[in-house]
Amino acid sequence: MTDTIITCEGLSRDFVLRHGRGLRRRSTLTHAVTDMTFEIERGAAVGYIGANGAGKSTTIKMLTGILLPSRGQVRTCGLDPVARRRQLASRIGVVFGQRSALWWDLPLHESFTALGAIHRIAGNQLNRRRTELVDQLDLGPFLTTPVRQLSLGQRIRGELAAALLHSPELLILDEPTIGLDVLSKERLRQFLVAERAVRGTTLLLTTHDMDDVDRLTDRVLVVDSGRLVFDGTLPGLVSRVGAQRELQLDLVAPTPALTGIAHTTLVRTEADGLRQRLSFSAQTTAATVLAAVSERAEVRDLAISEPDIEEVVRRLYTGI
Ligand SMILES: Nc1ncnc2c1ncn2[C@@H]1O[C@H](COP(=O)(O)OP(=O)(O)OP(=O)(O)O)[C@@H](O)[C@H]1O
């Protein structure tokens, strides 16, 4: 039997919005999440993606006990999240990229002390874990700065340390890289990859960034209008919708246009062919394309970009 850490069965959540007064009183019903059924195995890394308003945050809130489901069942770490919210809080870590869980006026190190007390972490254990996280997330230089004065990148690293201080089994991240610059995103991803490799922490993340999905997860759940529309791998998703990935090649010498490589399309050449962009379908791989290119030119550097998430979801939904 597999060890599941999250189980949802027919999970649904509606919202009723009332507006107007007296006889003009009206209400609107939104089915934010409908009949969601999935399991997540302990140790997995899952990307939960969808367009704006698809129902991702509502699902996360039900998984963490912030919102009561309208219908269906949910178990997180074997617990009913709403009924056992306190016990659950000591077993999971949650980071909302757009909302802070830290005390705004306190410096980070005081937040960590307070969280240590809330989670009842023994003094020496707290010190050890705090030192480790401060070091890995490079928090040392601003431990005494009030959270309100931190940059977004610094604050998110602080939020991550706070969420991991009690060494949770499950880390849930809602848009962790939103608004971050390329370098900060990369640092965060490297940290999460290492954290998972060392501790086996289960990861569930929502994101609009396909690179997050590619780097951090091994399974993708796609939600559209509150319903689960895909459960599989990222290459499986990309291939199902026929989306193209793009390879940007920086070449050592000016090179004629790299046309005629199987399953690729030349998107653009720049600087006399020193930089060329090829899009390629799921019928080939980046490595195969690179091997074909190497027969014609010497490659100095390369970057692969993933298709846009909104586009992939739209194609999945509309079937085009
Ligand atoms: N508290 C609420 N009251 C009324 N409607 C809500 C509430 N929270 C969410 N909704 C509605 O439920 C739907 C799903 O919202 P949700 O925030 O879960 O989407 P999301 O996928 O997280 O979107 P985003 O990517 O923009 O954060 C939306 O139509 C939203 O307007």
Tab-separated table of N, CA and C and ligand atoms in Angstrom, residues 13-17 28-33 48-61 67 98 174-175 178 206-208 223 225-226 310, ligand 1:
chain	number	residue	atom	x	y	z
A	13	ARG	N	-16.057	23.252	-2.975
A	13	ARG	CA	-16.300	24.435	-2.163
A	13	ARG	C	-17.038	25.479	-3.001
A	14	ASP	N	-18.177	25.911	-2.491
A	14	ASP	CA	-18.944	26.972	-3.149
A	14	ASP	C	-18.821	28.240	-2.319
A	15	PHE	N	-18.982	29.370	-2.967
A	15	PHE	CA	-19.076	30.645	-2.260
A	15	PHE	C	-20.381	31.310	-2.667
A	16	VAL	N	-21.071	31.853	-1.687
A	16	VAL	CA	-22.280	32.617	-2.006
A	16	VAL	C	-21.977	34.073	-1.702
A	17	LEU	N	-22.109	34.891	-2.700
A	17	LEU	CA	-21.887	36.335	-2.501
A	17	LEU	C	-23.250	37.021	-2.527
A	28	THR	N	-25.049	35.450	-5.599
A	28	THR	CA	-24.372	34.766	-6.698
A	28	THR	C	-23.634	33.575	-6.117
A	29	LEU	N	-23.798	32.448	-6.761
A	29	LEU	CA	-23.129	31.230	-6.297
A	29	LEU	C	-21.924	30.959	-7.185
A	30	THR	N	-20.736	30.803	-6.570
A	30	THR	CA	-19.538	30.431	-7.335
A	30	THR	C	-19.115	29.034	-6.922
A	31	HIS	N	-18.952	28.157	-7.908
A	31	HIS	CA	-18.413	26.821	-7.612
A	31	HIS	C	-16.898	26.926	-7.757
A	32	ALA	N	-16.210	27.291	-6.677
A	32	ALA	CA	-14.756	27.544	-6.749
A	32	ALA	C	-13.986	26.243	-6.964
A	33	VAL	N	-14.412	25.174	-6.302
A	33	VAL	CA	-13.786	23.851	-6.457
A	33	VAL	C	-14.911	22.821	-6.544
A	48	TYR	N	0.560	22.295	-8.689
A	48	TYR	CA	-0.892	22.436	-8.807
A	48	TYR	C	-1.125	23.712	-9.604
A	49	ILE	N	-1.472	23.550	-10.877
A	49	ILE	CA	-1.483	24.729	-11.734
A	49	ILE	C	-2.850	24.974	-12.372
A	50	GLY	N	-3.041	26.198	-12.797
A	50	GLY	CA	-4.289	26.579	-13.449
A	50	GLY	C	-4.300	28.073	-13.656
A	51	ALA	N	-5.259	28.542	-14.435
A	51	ALA	CA	-5.335	29.986	-14.722
A	51	ALA	C	-5.799	30.740	-13.479
A	52	ASN	N	-5.800	32.061	-13.548
A	52	ASN	CA	-6.303	32.881	-12.447
A	52	ASN	C	-7.754	32.505	-12.153
A	53	GLY	N	-8.060	32.343	-10.879
A	53	GLY	CA	-9.440	32.068	-10.482
A	53	GLY	C	-9.868	30.631	-10.709
A	54	ALA	N	-8.922	29.739	-11.013
A	54	ALA	CA	-9.264	28.342	-11.321
A	54	ALA	C	-9.664	27.545	-10.073
A	55	GLY	N	-9.228	27.997	-8.902
A	55	GLY	CA	-9.596	27.297	-7.676
A	55	GLY	C	-8.411	26.758	-6.888
A	56	LYS	N	-7.204	27.177	-7.229
A	56	LYS	CA	-5.998	26.646	-6.576
A	56	LYS	C	-5.935	27.044	-5.095
A	57	SER	N	-6.065	28.338	-4.843
A	57	SER	CA	-5.945	28.801	-3.456
A	57	SER	C	-7.061	28.225	-2.591
A	58	THR	N	-8.258	28.127	-3.158
A	58	THR	CA	-9.384	27.564	-2.398
A	58	THR	C	-9.069	26.121	-2.004
A	59	THR	N	-8.483	25.353	-2.935
A	59	THR	CA	-8.114	23.957	-2.617
A	59	THR	C	-7.080	23.944	-1.492
A	60	ILE	N	-6.049	24.781	-1.625
A	60	ILE	CA	-4.977	24.823	-0.619
A	60	ILE	C	-5.570	25.175	0.756
A	61	LYS	N	-6.503	26.113	0.760
A	61	LYS	CA	-7.112	26.511	2.032
A	61	LYS	C	-7.889	25.355	2.655
A	67	LEU	N	-10.291	26.712	5.277
A	67	LEU	CA	-11.660	26.748	4.747
A	67	LEU	C	-12.329	25.385	4.919
A	98	GLN	N	1.943	35.731	-1.547
A	98	GLN	CA	1.339	37.065	-1.556
A	98	GLN	C	0.842	37.494	-0.181
A	174	ASP	N	2.138	28.465	-1.977
A	174	ASP	CA	1.179	29.083	-2.891
A	174	ASP	C	1.880	30.252	-3.584
A	175	GLU	N	2.233	30.078	-4.834
A	175	GLU	CA	2.931	31.107	-5.628
A	175	GLU	C	4.205	31.600	-4.944
A	178	ILE	N	6.359	34.316	-6.973
A	178	ILE	CA	5.680	35.441	-7.643
A	178	ILE	C	6.379	36.772	-7.312
A	206	THR	N	1.592	25.715	-5.862
A	206	THR	CA	0.853	26.341	-6.951
A	206	THR	C	1.764	27.399	-7.540
A	207	THR	N	1.693	27.585	-8.824
A	207	THR	CA	2.561	28.553	-9.477
A	207	THR	C	2.018	28.901	-10.855
A	208	HIS	N	2.431	30.077	-11.340
A	208	HIS	CA	2.144	30.420	-12.733
A	208	HIS	C	3.418	30.287	-13.561
A	223	VAL	N	-5.914	22.375	-12.720
A	223	VAL	CA	-7.291	22.672	-12.355
A	223	VAL	C	-7.816	23.737	-13.303
A	225	SER	N	-11.522	25.916	-13.910
A	225	SER	CA	-12.870	26.209	-13.408
A	225	SER	C	-13.244	25.284	-12.254
A	226	GLY	N	-12.307	25.072	-11.355
A	226	GLY	CA	-12.582	24.297	-10.140
A	226	GLY	C	-12.518	22.795	-10.301
A	310	GLU	N	-0.514	29.614	-18.790
A	310	GLU	CA	-1.883	30.003	-19.167
A	310	GLU	C	-2.223	29.403	-20.545
B	1	LIG	N1	-13.887	34.274	-0.181
B	1	LIG	C1	-14.429	34.202	-1.390
B	1	LIG	N2	-15.671	34.650	-1.606
B	1	LIG	C2	-16.240	34.571	-2.831
B	1	LIG	N3	-15.642	34.027	-3.911
B	1	LIG	C3	-14.395	33.554	-3.750
B	1	LIG	C4	-13.720	33.621	-2.485
B	1	LIG	N4	-12.484	33.064	-2.631
B	1	LIG	C5	-12.391	32.679	-3.926
B	1	LIG	N5	-13.529	32.973	-4.583
B	1	LIG	C6	-13.817	32.682	-6.005
B	1	LIG	O1	-13.537	31.317	-6.235
B	1	LIG	C7	-12.891	31.118	-7.496
B	1	LIG	C8	-11.562	30.415	-7.287
B	1	LIG	O2	-10.675	31.326	-6.612
B	1	LIG	P1	-9.198	30.911	-6.138
B	1	LIG	O3	-8.645	32.061	-5.379
B	1	LIG	O4	-9.255	29.582	-5.471
B	1	LIG	O5	-8.460	30.775	-7.542
B	1	LIG	P2	-6.898	30.638	-7.857
B	1	LIG	O6	-6.788	29.514	-8.842
B	1	LIG	O7	-6.125	30.530	-6.609
B	1	LIG	O8	-6.611	32.015	-8.579
B	1	LIG	P3	-5.253	32.913	-8.630
B	1	LIG	O9	-4.284	32.170	-9.492
B	1	LIG	O10	-5.734	34.170	-9.269
B	1	LIG	O11	-4.779	33.091	-7.210
B	1	LIG	C9	-12.794	32.495	-8.125
B	1	LIG	O12	-13.904	32.667	-8.977
B	1	LIG	C10	-12.878	33.431	-6.947
B	1	LIG	O13	-13.428	34.671	-7.328
